[in-house]
Coordinates of C-alpha atoms in Angstrom, one line a residue:
X160 CA 99.2 80.0 120.1
X161 CA 96.6 82.7 119.9
X162 CA 96.4 83.1 116.1
X163 CA 93.9 82.4 113.5
X164 CA 96.1 82.9 110.4
X165 CA 98.6 80.2 109.7
X166 CA 102.3 81.1 110.0
X167 CA 105.5 79.6 108.7
X168 CA 107.7 77.3 110.7
X169 CA 111.1 78.7 111.5
X170 CA 112.9 76.2 109.3
X171 CA 112.0 74.2 106.3
X172 CA 112.7 73.8 102.6
X173 CA 110.2 76.3 101.3
X174 CA 111.4 79.3 99.4
X175 CA 110.9 82.8 100.8
X176 CA 107.6 84.3 99.7
X177 CA 109.3 87.4 98.2
X178 CA 110.6 85.0 95.5
X179 CA 107.0 84.2 94.5
X180 CA 106.7 87.9 93.7
X181 CA 109.6 87.6 91.4
X182 CA 109.6 84.1 90.1
X183 CA 107.4 84.3 87.1
X184 CA 106.2 81.3 85.2
X185 CA 105.9 78.9 88.2
X186 CA 102.5 77.6 89.4
X187 CA 102.1 78.3 93.1
X188 CA 100.0 77.2 96.1
X189 CA 100.2 78.7 99.6
X190 CA 99.5 76.0 102.2
X191 CA 99.1 76.3 106.0
X192 CA 102.1 78.4 106.8
X193 CA 104.2 77.2 103.8
X194 CA 104.8 78.0 100.2
X195 CA 104.8 75.3 97.6
X196 CA 106.2 75.9 94.1
X197 CA 107.7 73.9 91.4
X198 CA 109.5 74.9 88.3
X199 CA 108.3 73.9 84.8
X200 CA 111.9 72.9 84.1
X201 CA 114.9 72.6 86.4
X202 CA 118.4 73.3 85.2
X203 CA 121.4 72.0 87.0
X204 CA 124.7 73.8 86.8
X205 CA 128.0 73.2 88.5
X206 CA 128.3 74.7 92.0
X207 CA 131.3 76.8 90.9
X208 CA 129.3 78.3 88.1
X209 CA 126.2 79.1 90.1
X210 CA 127.3 79.8 93.6
X211 CA 130.9 81.0 93.4
X212 CA 131.9 84.6 94.1
X213 CA 132.3 86.8 91.1
X214 CA 135.6 88.3 92.1
X215 CA 137.9 87.8 89.1
X216 CA 138.2 90.0 86.0
X217 CA 137.3 88.5 82.7
X218 CA 138.5 88.4 79.1
X219 CA 135.2 89.3 77.5
X220 CA 131.8 90.6 78.4
X221 CA 128.6 88.8 78.1
X222 CA 128.1 88.5 74.4
X223 CA 126.5 91.2 72.4
X224 CA 125.5 90.3 68.9
X225 CA 127.0 92.0 65.9
X226 CA 130.2 93.3 67.3
X227 CA 133.7 92.4 66.1
X228 CA 136.7 93.0 68.3
X229 CA 139.3 92.1 65.7
X230 CA 141.6 94.8 64.4
X231 CA 142.6 95.2 60.8
X232 CA 145.7 96.6 59.0
X233 CA 149.4 96.1 59.7
X234 CA 150.7 96.2 63.3
X235 CA 148.8 96.3 66.5
X236 CA 145.8 98.6 66.3
X237 CA 144.2 100.5 69.2
X238 CA 142.0 97.5 70.2
X239 CA 145.0 95.1 70.2
X240 CA 146.9 97.5 72.5
X241 CA 143.8 97.9 74.7
X242 CA 143.5 94.1 75.0
X243 CA 147.2 94.0 75.9
X244 CA 146.7 96.6 78.7
X245 CA 143.7 94.6 79.9
X246 CA 145.6 91.3 80.0
X247 CA 148.4 93.0 81.9
X248 CA 145.8 94.4 84.3
X249 CA 144.4 90.9 84.8
X250 CA 147.9 89.6 85.9
X251 CA 148.2 92.5 88.4
X252 CA 144.7 91.7 89.7
X253 CA 145.4 88.1 90.2
X254 CA 148.6 89.0 92.1
X255 CA 146.6 91.3 94.4
X256 CA 148.2 94.5 93.0
X257 CA 145.0 96.4 92.5
X258 CA 146.4 99.9 92.0
X259 CA 148.5 98.7 89.1
X260 CA 145.5 96.7 87.7
X261 CA 143.4 99.9 87.8
X262 CA 146.1 101.8 85.9
X263 CA 146.1 99.1 83.2
X264 CA 142.4 98.9 82.9
X265 CA 142.2 102.7 82.7
X266 CA 144.8 102.6 79.9
X267 CA 142.7 99.9 78.1
X268 CA 139.6 102.1 78.4
X269 CA 141.5 105.1 76.9
X270 CA 142.8 103.0 74.0
X271 CA 139.7 101.1 73.1
X272 CA 137.7 102.5 70.1
X273 CA 134.3 103.8 71.3
X274 CA 132.4 101.6 68.8
X275 CA 133.9 98.4 70.4
X276 CA 131.1 98.4 73.0
X277 CA 131.6 94.7 74.1
X278 CA 135.3 95.1 74.9
X279 CA 134.9 98.5 76.4
X280 CA 132.2 97.3 78.8
X281 CA 134.5 94.5 79.8
X282 CA 137.3 97.0 80.6
X283 CA 135.0 99.1 82.8
X284 CA 133.7 96.0 84.6
X285 CA 137.2 94.8 85.2
X286 CA 138.2 98.1 86.7
X287 CA 135.1 98.0 88.8
X288 CA 136.3 94.6 90.1
X289 CA 139.6 96.2 91.2
X290 CA 137.9 99.1 92.8
X291 CA 135.7 96.6 94.7
X292 CA 138.8 95.0 96.2
X293 CA 139.8 98.4 97.5
X294 CA 136.2 99.0 98.8
X295 CA 135.9 102.1 96.6
X296 CA 132.1 101.7 96.3
X297 CA 131.3 104.9 94.5
X298 CA 133.8 104.1 91.8
X299 CA 132.5 100.6 91.5
X300 CA 129.0 101.9 90.8
X301 CA 130.3 104.5 88.3
X302 CA 132.2 101.9 86.3
X303 CA 129.5 99.2 86.4
X304 CA 127.0 101.8 85.2
X305 CA 129.3 102.5 82.2
X306 CA 129.4 98.8 81.5
X307 CA 125.7 98.3 81.8
X308 CA 124.9 101.2 79.5
X309 CA 126.9 99.5 76.8
X310 CA 125.6 96.0 77.6
X311 CA 122.3 96.2 79.5
X312 CA 122.2 92.5 80.3
X313 CA 125.7 92.3 81.6
X314 CA 125.2 90.0 84.6
X315 CA 128.6 90.5 86.3
X316 CA 128.4 94.3 86.1
X317 CA 124.8 94.3 87.3
X318 CA 125.6 92.1 90.3
X319 CA 128.8 94.0 91.2
X320 CA 126.9 97.3 91.1
X321 CA 124.2 95.7 93.3
X322 CA 126.7 94.8 95.9
X323 CA 128.3 98.2 95.8
X324 CA 124.9 99.9 96.1
X325 CA 124.2 97.8 99.1
X326 CA 127.4 99.0 100.7
X327 CA 126.3 102.6 99.9
X328 CA 123.0 101.9 101.6
X329 CA 121.1 102.5 98.4
X330 CA 118.7 99.5 98.9
X331 CA 116.1 100.5 96.3
X332 CA 118.6 100.6 93.3
X333 CA 120.4 97.6 94.7
X334 CA 117.2 95.6 94.7
X335 CA 116.5 96.6 91.1
X336 CA 119.9 95.4 89.9
X337 CA 119.8 92.1 91.8
X338 CA 116.2 91.5 90.6
X339 CA 117.5 91.9 87.0
X340 CA 120.3 89.4 87.8
X341 CA 117.9 86.9 89.3
X342 CA 115.7 87.0 86.2
X343 CA 118.6 86.8 83.8
X344 CA 120.0 83.8 85.7
X345 CA 116.5 82.2 85.9
X346 CA 116.7 82.2 89.8
X347 CA 119.5 79.5 89.7
X348 CA 122.2 81.4 91.5
X349 CA 122.0 81.2 95.2
X350 CA 124.4 84.2 95.8
X351 CA 122.2 86.7 94.0
X352 CA 119.0 85.3 95.5
X353 CA 120.4 85.6 99.0
X354 CA 121.3 89.3 98.3
X355 CA 117.8 89.9 97.1
X356 CA 116.3 88.3 100.1
X357 CA 118.6 90.3 102.4
X358 CA 117.8 93.6 100.8
X359 CA 114.0 92.9 100.7
X360 CA 114.0 92.0 104.4
X361 CA 115.9 95.2 105.3
X362 CA 113.6 97.4 103.2
X363 CA 110.5 95.7 104.6
X364 CA 111.6 96.2 108.2
X365 CA 112.5 99.8 107.6
X366 CA 109.1 100.6 106.0
X367 CA 107.1 98.6 108.4
X368 CA 108.7 100.2 111.5
X369 CA 107.6 103.6 110.4
X370 CA 104.2 102.6 108.9
X371 CA 103.2 100.4 111.8
X372 CA 104.1 103.0 114.4
X373 CA 101.8 105.6 112.7
X374 CA 99.0 103.3 111.5
X375 CA 95.4 103.8 112.5
X376 CA 94.2 100.9 114.6
X377 CA 91.8 98.6 112.7
X378 CA 89.4 96.2 114.2
X379 CA 89.5 92.8 112.4
X380 CA 86.3 91.3 111.0
X381 CA 83.8 89.6 113.4
X382 CA 84.7 86.2 111.9
X383 CA 88.3 86.7 112.7
X384 CA 87.6 87.7 116.3
X385 CA 85.3 84.8 116.9
X386 CA 87.8 82.4 115.4
X387 CA 90.5 83.9 117.7
X388 CA 88.4 83.4 120.8
X389 CA 87.3 79.9 119.8
X390 CA 90.9 78.7 120.1
X391 CA 90.5 79.1 123.9
X392 CA 88.4 76.9 126.2
X393 CA 89.7 78.1 129.6
X394 CA 89.5 81.8 128.9
X395 CA 87.1 83.5 131.4
X396 CA 86.8 86.8 129.5
X397 CA 85.6 85.0 126.3
X398 CA 82.8 83.1 128.1
X399 CA 79.2 84.5 127.8
X400 CA 77.8 86.6 130.6
X401 CA 76.7 84.4 133.5
X402 CA 73.4 84.9 135.2
X403 CA 74.9 86.8 138.1
X404 CA 76.9 89.1 135.8
X405 CA 73.9 90.5 133.8
X406 CA 73.5 94.2 133.7
X407 CA 70.7 95.5 136.0
X408 CA 68.4 96.4 133.1
X409 CA 68.7 92.8 131.7
X410 CA 67.6 91.1 134.9
X411 CA 64.1 89.9 135.3
X412 CA 61.9 91.0 138.2
X413 CA 62.5 88.0 140.5
X414 CA 65.1 89.6 142.7
X415 CA 68.2 88.8 140.6
X416 CA 69.1 92.5 140.3
X417 CA 70.4 92.4 143.8
X418 CA 73.3 90.2 142.8
X419 CA 75.1 93.1 141.0
X420 CA 74.4 96.6 142.1
X421 CA 77.4 98.6 140.8
X422 CA 77.8 100.0 137.3
X423 CA 80.5 98.0 135.6
X424 CA 82.4 98.9 132.5
X425 CA 83.7 95.4 132.2
X426 CA 80.1 93.9 132.2
X427 CA 79.1 96.4 129.6
X428 CA 82.2 95.3 127.5
X429 CA 81.1 91.7 127.9
X430 CA 77.6 92.7 126.7
X431 CA 79.1 94.4 123.7
X432 CA 81.1 91.2 122.9
X433 CA 77.9 89.2 122.8
X434 CA 76.4 91.8 120.5
X435 CA 79.6 91.8 118.3
X436 CA 79.9 95.6 119.0
X437 CA 83.6 95.3 119.3
X438 CA 84.6 98.9 118.8
X439 CA 83.3 99.9 122.2
X440 CA 85.0 97.2 124.3
X441 CA 88.4 98.9 124.9
X442 CA 86.8 102.1 126.2
X443 CA 84.4 100.3 128.6
X444 CA 87.3 98.2 129.9
X445 CA 89.2 101.4 130.5
X446 CA 86.3 102.8 132.6
X447 CA 86.5 99.6 134.8
X448 CA 90.3 99.9 135.2
X449 CA 90.2 103.6 136.0
X450 CA 87.4 103.2 138.6
X451 CA 89.3 100.3 140.3
X452 CA 86.2 98.1 139.9
X453 CA 85.8 94.6 141.1
X454 CA 86.5 93.3 137.6
X455 CA 89.8 95.2 137.1
X456 CA 91.9 92.1 136.3
X457 CA 89.3 90.9 133.8
X458 CA 89.0 94.3 132.2
X459 CA 92.8 94.6 131.9
X460 CA 93.0 91.2 130.2
X461 CA 90.0 91.9 127.9
X462 CA 91.5 95.3 126.9
X463 CA 94.9 93.7 126.3
X464 CA 93.3 91.1 124.1
X465 CA 91.6 93.7 121.9
X466 CA 94.7 95.7 121.8
X467 CA 96.4 92.6 120.3
X468 CA 93.6 92.1 117.9
X469 CA 93.9 95.6 116.5
X470 CA 97.7 95.2 116.3
X471 CA 98.6 97.5 119.3
X472 CA 101.2 95.3 121.1
X473 CA 102.6 98.4 122.8
X474 CA 99.2 99.0 124.5
X475 CA 98.6 95.4 125.3
X476 CA 101.9 94.5 127.1
X477 CA 101.5 96.7 130.2
X478 CA 98.0 95.3 130.7
X479 CA 99.2 91.7 130.3
X480 CA 102.2 92.4 132.6
X481 CA 99.9 93.8 135.3
X482 CA 97.5 90.8 135.2
X483 CA 100.4 88.3 135.3
X484 CA 101.8 90.0 138.4
X485 CA 98.5 90.0 140.2
X486 CA 99.1 87.1 142.6
X487 CA 95.6 87.4 144.1
X488 CA 93.9 87.3 140.6
X489 CA 92.2 84.2 139.3
X490 CA 94.8 81.7 138.1
X491 CA 93.0 81.2 134.8
X492 CA 93.3 85.0 134.1
X493 CA 97.0 85.0 134.8
X494 CA 97.6 81.8 132.7
X495 CA 95.6 83.3 129.8
X496 CA 97.6 86.5 130.0
X497 CA 100.8 84.5 129.8
X498 CA 99.6 82.6 126.8
X499 CA 98.7 85.9 125.0
X500 CA 102.0 87.6 125.9
X501 CA 103.9 84.5 124.8
X502 CA 102.0 84.6 121.5
X503 CA 102.8 88.3 121.2
X504 CA 106.5 87.6 121.8
X505 CA 106.5 84.9 119.1
X506 CA 105.0 87.4 116.6
X507 CA 107.9 89.7 117.5
X508 CA 110.3 86.9 116.8
X509 CA 111.4 86.5 120.4
X510 CA 111.0 82.7 120.8
X511 CA 113.0 82.4 124.1
X512 CA 110.7 84.9 125.9
X513 CA 107.7 83.3 124.3
X514 CA 108.8 79.8 125.6
X515 CA 109.4 81.2 129.1
X516 CA 105.8 82.6 129.2
X517 CA 104.2 79.3 128.1
X518 CA 106.3 77.4 130.6
X519 CA 105.4 79.7 133.4
X520 CA 101.7 79.3 132.4
X521 CA 102.1 75.5 132.7
X522 CA 103.7 75.9 136.1
X523 CA 101.0 78.1 137.6
X524 CA 98.0 76.3 136.0
X525 CA 99.0 72.7 135.4
X526 CA 95.5 71.6 134.3
X527 CA 94.8 74.4 131.8
X528 CA 94.3 72.7 128.5
X529 CA 94.8 76.0 126.6
X530 CA 98.4 76.3 127.8
X531 CA 99.3 73.0 126.2
X532 CA 97.3 73.6 123.1
X533 CA 98.9 76.9 122.3
X534 CA 102.4 75.8 123.4
X535 CA 102.0 72.9 121.0
X536 CA 101.5 75.4 118.2
X537 CA 104.5 77.3 119.3
X538 CA 106.6 74.1 119.2
X539 CA 105.5 73.4 115.7
X540 CA 106.6 76.9 114.7
X541 CA 110.0 76.2 116.3
X542 CA 110.2 72.8 114.5
X543 CA 110.1 71.0 117.8
X544 CA 107.5 68.5 116.6
X545 CA 108.0 65.8 119.2
X546 CA 107.5 68.3 122.0
X547 CA 104.5 69.7 120.2
X548 CA 102.9 66.2 120.0
X549 CA 103.5 65.9 123.8
X550 CA 101.7 69.1 124.5
X551 CA 98.7 68.2 122.3
X552 CA 98.5 64.9 124.1
X553 CA 98.4 66.7 127.4
X554 CA 95.7 69.0 126.1
X555 CA 93.7 66.0 124.9
X556 CA 94.1 64.3 128.2
X557 CA 92.6 67.3 130.0
X558 CA 89.9 67.8 127.4
X559 CA 89.2 64.7 125.4
X560 CA 86.6 66.5 123.4
X561 CA 89.1 69.1 122.0
X562 CA 88.7 68.4 118.3
X563 CA 91.1 71.3 117.5
X564 CA 93.9 69.7 119.5
X565 CA 93.3 66.3 118.0
X566 CA 93.5 67.7 114.5
X567 CA 96.6 69.8 115.2
X568 CA 98.3 66.7 116.7
X569 CA 97.6 64.9 113.5
X570 CA 99.1 67.7 111.5
X571 CA 102.2 67.8 113.8
X572 CA 102.7 64.0 113.2
X573 CA 102.2 64.5 109.5
X574 CA 104.8 67.2 109.4
X575 CA 107.2 65.0 111.3
X576 CA 106.7 62.1 108.9
X577 CA 106.7 64.2 105.8
X578 CA 110.0 66.0 106.6
X579 CA 111.5 62.6 107.8
X580 CA 110.4 61.1 104.4
X581 CA 108.7 58.2 106.2
X582 CA 105.9 57.0 104.0
X583 CA 104.6 54.5 106.6
X584 CA 104.4 57.3 109.2
X585 CA 102.8 59.6 106.7
X586 CA 100.1 57.0 106.1
X587 CA 99.6 56.7 109.9
X588 CA 99.1 60.4 110.2
X589 CA 96.6 60.4 107.3
X590 CA 94.7 57.6 109.0
X591 CA 94.7 59.8 112.1
X592 CA 93.0 62.6 110.2
X593 CA 90.4 60.2 109.0
X594 CA 89.7 59.2 112.6
X595 CA 89.5 62.9 113.7
X596 CA 86.9 63.9 111.0
X597 CA 84.9 60.7 111.8
X598 CA 84.8 61.5 115.5
X599 CA 84.5 65.3 115.2
X600 CA 82.5 65.9 112.0
X601 CA 81.7 69.5 113.0
X602 CA 85.3 70.5 113.4
X603 CA 86.1 72.6 110.3
X604 CA 89.8 72.9 111.3
X605 CA 90.1 69.1 111.1
X606 CA 89.0 69.1 107.4
X607 CA 91.2 72.2 106.7
X608 CA 94.4 70.6 108.1
X609 CA 93.6 67.3 106.4
X610 CA 93.2 69.1 103.1
X611 CA 96.7 70.6 103.5
X612 CA 98.2 67.2 104.0
X613 CA 96.3 65.8 101.1
X614 CA 97.5 68.6 98.9
X615 CA 101.1 67.7 99.9
X616 CA 100.4 64.2 98.8
X617 CA 98.9 65.4 95.6
X618 CA 95.5 63.9 96.4
X619 CA 93.9 67.0 95.0
X620 CA 90.4 65.7 94.5
X621 CA 90.0 64.6 98.1
X622 CA 91.6 67.8 99.3
X623 CA 89.0 69.7 97.4
X624 CA 86.3 67.6 99.1
X625 CA 87.7 68.5 102.5
X626 CA 87.7 72.2 101.7
X627 CA 84.0 71.9 100.6
X628 CA 83.3 70.4 104.0
X629 CA 85.0 73.4 105.7
X630 CA 82.8 75.8 103.6
X631 CA 79.7 73.9 104.6
X632 CA 80.5 74.2 108.2
X633 CA 81.9 77.8 108.1
X634 CA 80.6 79.5 105.0
X635 CA 81.9 82.9 106.2
X636 CA 85.5 81.7 106.7
X637 CA 87.4 83.6 104.0
X638 CA 90.7 81.8 104.5
X639 CA 89.1 78.5 103.4
X640 CA 88.2 80.1 100.0
X641 CA 91.7 81.3 99.6
X642 CA 93.1 77.8 100.2
X643 CA 90.6 76.2 97.9
X644 CA 91.4 78.8 95.2
X645 CA 95.1 78.0 95.4
X646 CA 94.3 74.3 95.2
X647 CA 92.6 74.9 91.8
X648 CA 95.8 76.5 90.6
X649 CA 98.0 73.6 91.7
X650 CA 95.6 70.9 90.7
X651 CA 94.0 72.1 87.5
X652 CA 96.0 75.2 86.6
X653 CA 92.6 76.8 86.5
X654 CA 93.5 80.4 87.0
X655 CA 90.0 81.8 86.5
X656 CA 88.4 79.5 89.1
X657 CA 91.3 80.2 91.5
X658 CA 90.9 83.9 91.3
X659 CA 87.1 83.7 91.5
X660 CA 87.4 81.8 94.8
X661 CA 89.9 84.3 96.2
X662 CA 87.7 87.2 95.1
X663 CA 84.9 85.4 97.0
X664 CA 87.0 85.4 100.1
X665 CA 87.5 89.2 99.8
X666 CA 83.7 89.6 99.3
X667 CA 83.0 87.6 102.5
X668 CA 85.7 89.4 104.5
X669 CA 87.1 92.6 103.0
X670 CA 89.7 92.7 105.9
X671 CA 91.2 89.3 105.0
X672 CA 94.8 90.3 104.5
X673 CA 95.7 86.8 103.5
X674 CA 93.4 87.0 100.5
X675 CA 94.9 90.3 99.3
X676 CA 98.4 89.0 99.7
X677 CA 97.6 85.8 97.8
X678 CA 95.8 87.8 95.0
X679 CA 98.8 90.0 94.7
X680 CA 101.2 87.1 94.4
X681 CA 99.1 85.6 91.7
X682 CA 98.8 88.9 89.8
X683 CA 102.6 89.0 89.8
X684 CA 102.6 85.5 88.3
X685 CA 100.3 86.9 85.6
X686 CA 102.5 89.9 84.9
X687 CA 99.9 92.3 86.2
X688 CA 102.4 94.1 88.4
X689 CA 100.4 97.3 89.0
X690 CA 97.4 95.3 90.2
X691 CA 99.7 93.2 92.3
X692 CA 101.2 96.2 94.0
X693 CA 97.7 97.5 94.8
X694 CA 96.8 94.1 96.4
X695 CA 99.9 94.1 98.5
X696 CA 99.2 97.7 99.7
X697 CA 95.7 96.6 100.8
X698 CA 97.2 93.7 102.7
X699 CA 99.8 96.1 104.3
X700 CA 97.0 98.3 105.6
X701 CA 95.4 95.3 107.3
X702 CA 98.6 93.7 108.7
X703 CA 98.2 92.7 112.4
X704 CA 101.8 92.8 113.4
X705 CA 104.9 94.7 112.4
X706 CA 106.6 91.5 111.3
X707 CA 103.7 90.6 109.0
X708 CA 103.7 94.1 107.6
X709 CA 107.5 93.8 106.9
X710 CA 106.9 90.6 105.0
X711 CA 104.2 92.3 102.9
X712 CA 106.4 95.2 102.1
X713 CA 109.0 92.8 100.9
X714 CA 106.5 91.3 98.5
X715 CA 105.4 94.7 97.3
X716 CA 109.0 95.9 96.9
X717 CA 109.8 92.8 94.9
X718 CA 106.9 93.5 92.5
X719 CA 107.8 97.2 92.2
X720 CA 111.5 96.3 91.5
X721 CA 110.3 94.0 88.7
X722 CA 108.3 96.9 87.1
X723 CA 111.5 99.0 87.1
X724 CA 113.6 96.2 85.6
X725 CA 111.0 95.7 82.9
X726 CA 111.1 99.4 82.1
X727 CA 114.8 99.8 82.2
X728 CA 116.0 96.6 80.5
X729 CA 112.9 95.1 78.9
X730 CA 113.2 92.0 81.0
X731 CA 109.7 90.5 81.1
X732 CA 109.8 86.8 82.1
X733 CA 107.0 84.5 80.9
X734 CA 103.8 84.7 82.8
X735 CA 101.1 82.2 83.7

């Protein structure tokens, strides 16, 4: 697929990356399209304790030190009578008689001495549980708030309020409450983590929809653009100007100028590509299209490509549609347009439409290696690894010198073996990587993918060597520095070296959103939440798709929620 930044497969065992912005005290490393993390210690609890619904009332709140609920003196005191009313309410609750339960809990609240904060918070929380059964969300929030004011680390009340706030569409405060719950439970309860994930995704989508629509288009770095075009071998528009295409003023005096006599916006755009003057390409292509020049199809495809590069899918799609429907256009142009539209659909999380476009491209241009190469990447994202390997094989058959396809086939085989827990097949895939880098020593991607597999296998020293090879071949590839920096964190827990390498990536390419995102995630791990939020905001401004922007907003919101939790409840988990 036409992408230069790795993306995550649709399924897998890795945790959502928002969790990295919350989960403090765990070393991390971001690999190719995946997140690896491990806990310093893992606690195991019974499924009922950690994953069960919190729907029942309780006899006591989470403990608060220094409080005594016993009464003194002859006969039942106010607290004893309050406890009796609460116990009666519990019986009604278990019988599904919530109105009566509410009356009993209200009586308990009225009887309980104000200085018995532990018991009083329990009574409010129990009444909130009964209100919850009646879907009285405002009352749930009010009672849980009373409980939390008396016992700020009252997990049941915090989580019940979070669920009620979600029902009231108050996502921001819901996120703060569920973040507090996740931290208090040390990220061991799936139920609260799922709610956090859900709310973060909703917040991210809402913010990204508005921000992305109104964003200023931003041209990526020259390195990114060149990397993008290098993933195509049958792309006419990315090829250098041919002799007969040269602008008149560039021809020599031997009669070549007669080959092209008209003024062509498309040819000017191609010249600007060679000069890396990318900002002028869209306008020159527009001139060609509006004049109905002989290169209209090429200009439409080149304009659409740069619309995609600046993140303007809305502008790109009509151009791609038009090229695809030009039955008299060069078949390579139409196939390339289908590849790019299919990649766009995948970014928009429309895998069926994406698959249809790639299949159509294979039907109309059966010997186009790019179709199989990019469809193979799509299949990896869809976790259809066997089909991906078949596509890479077809690409290699058509272009035996395609080092990129060879390397990505090895990575697909490695993923299949790794997820299938087949050590012999893992070794076969690793041997395949060795063969690729031996036969294609100039292919930086081969070393990079091999390094990812080596990192998985905890062969950190050799992985580091592979990243060094990448840097030797492509010293201006910022992404490699990010991966090498993350390797230092996982391998040596060398935070300073890791951050230095990621800072180097930003120095090389100040438009590398992956570097800012990673830096933000690490700063969360260090407890530098304000700096983390600043890094995430920089990445947001560089996002190349609405989906990517939504993900980055989720990370930023997770970090911001943690700052609020720290301020309100003093919950500051251990840092790196």
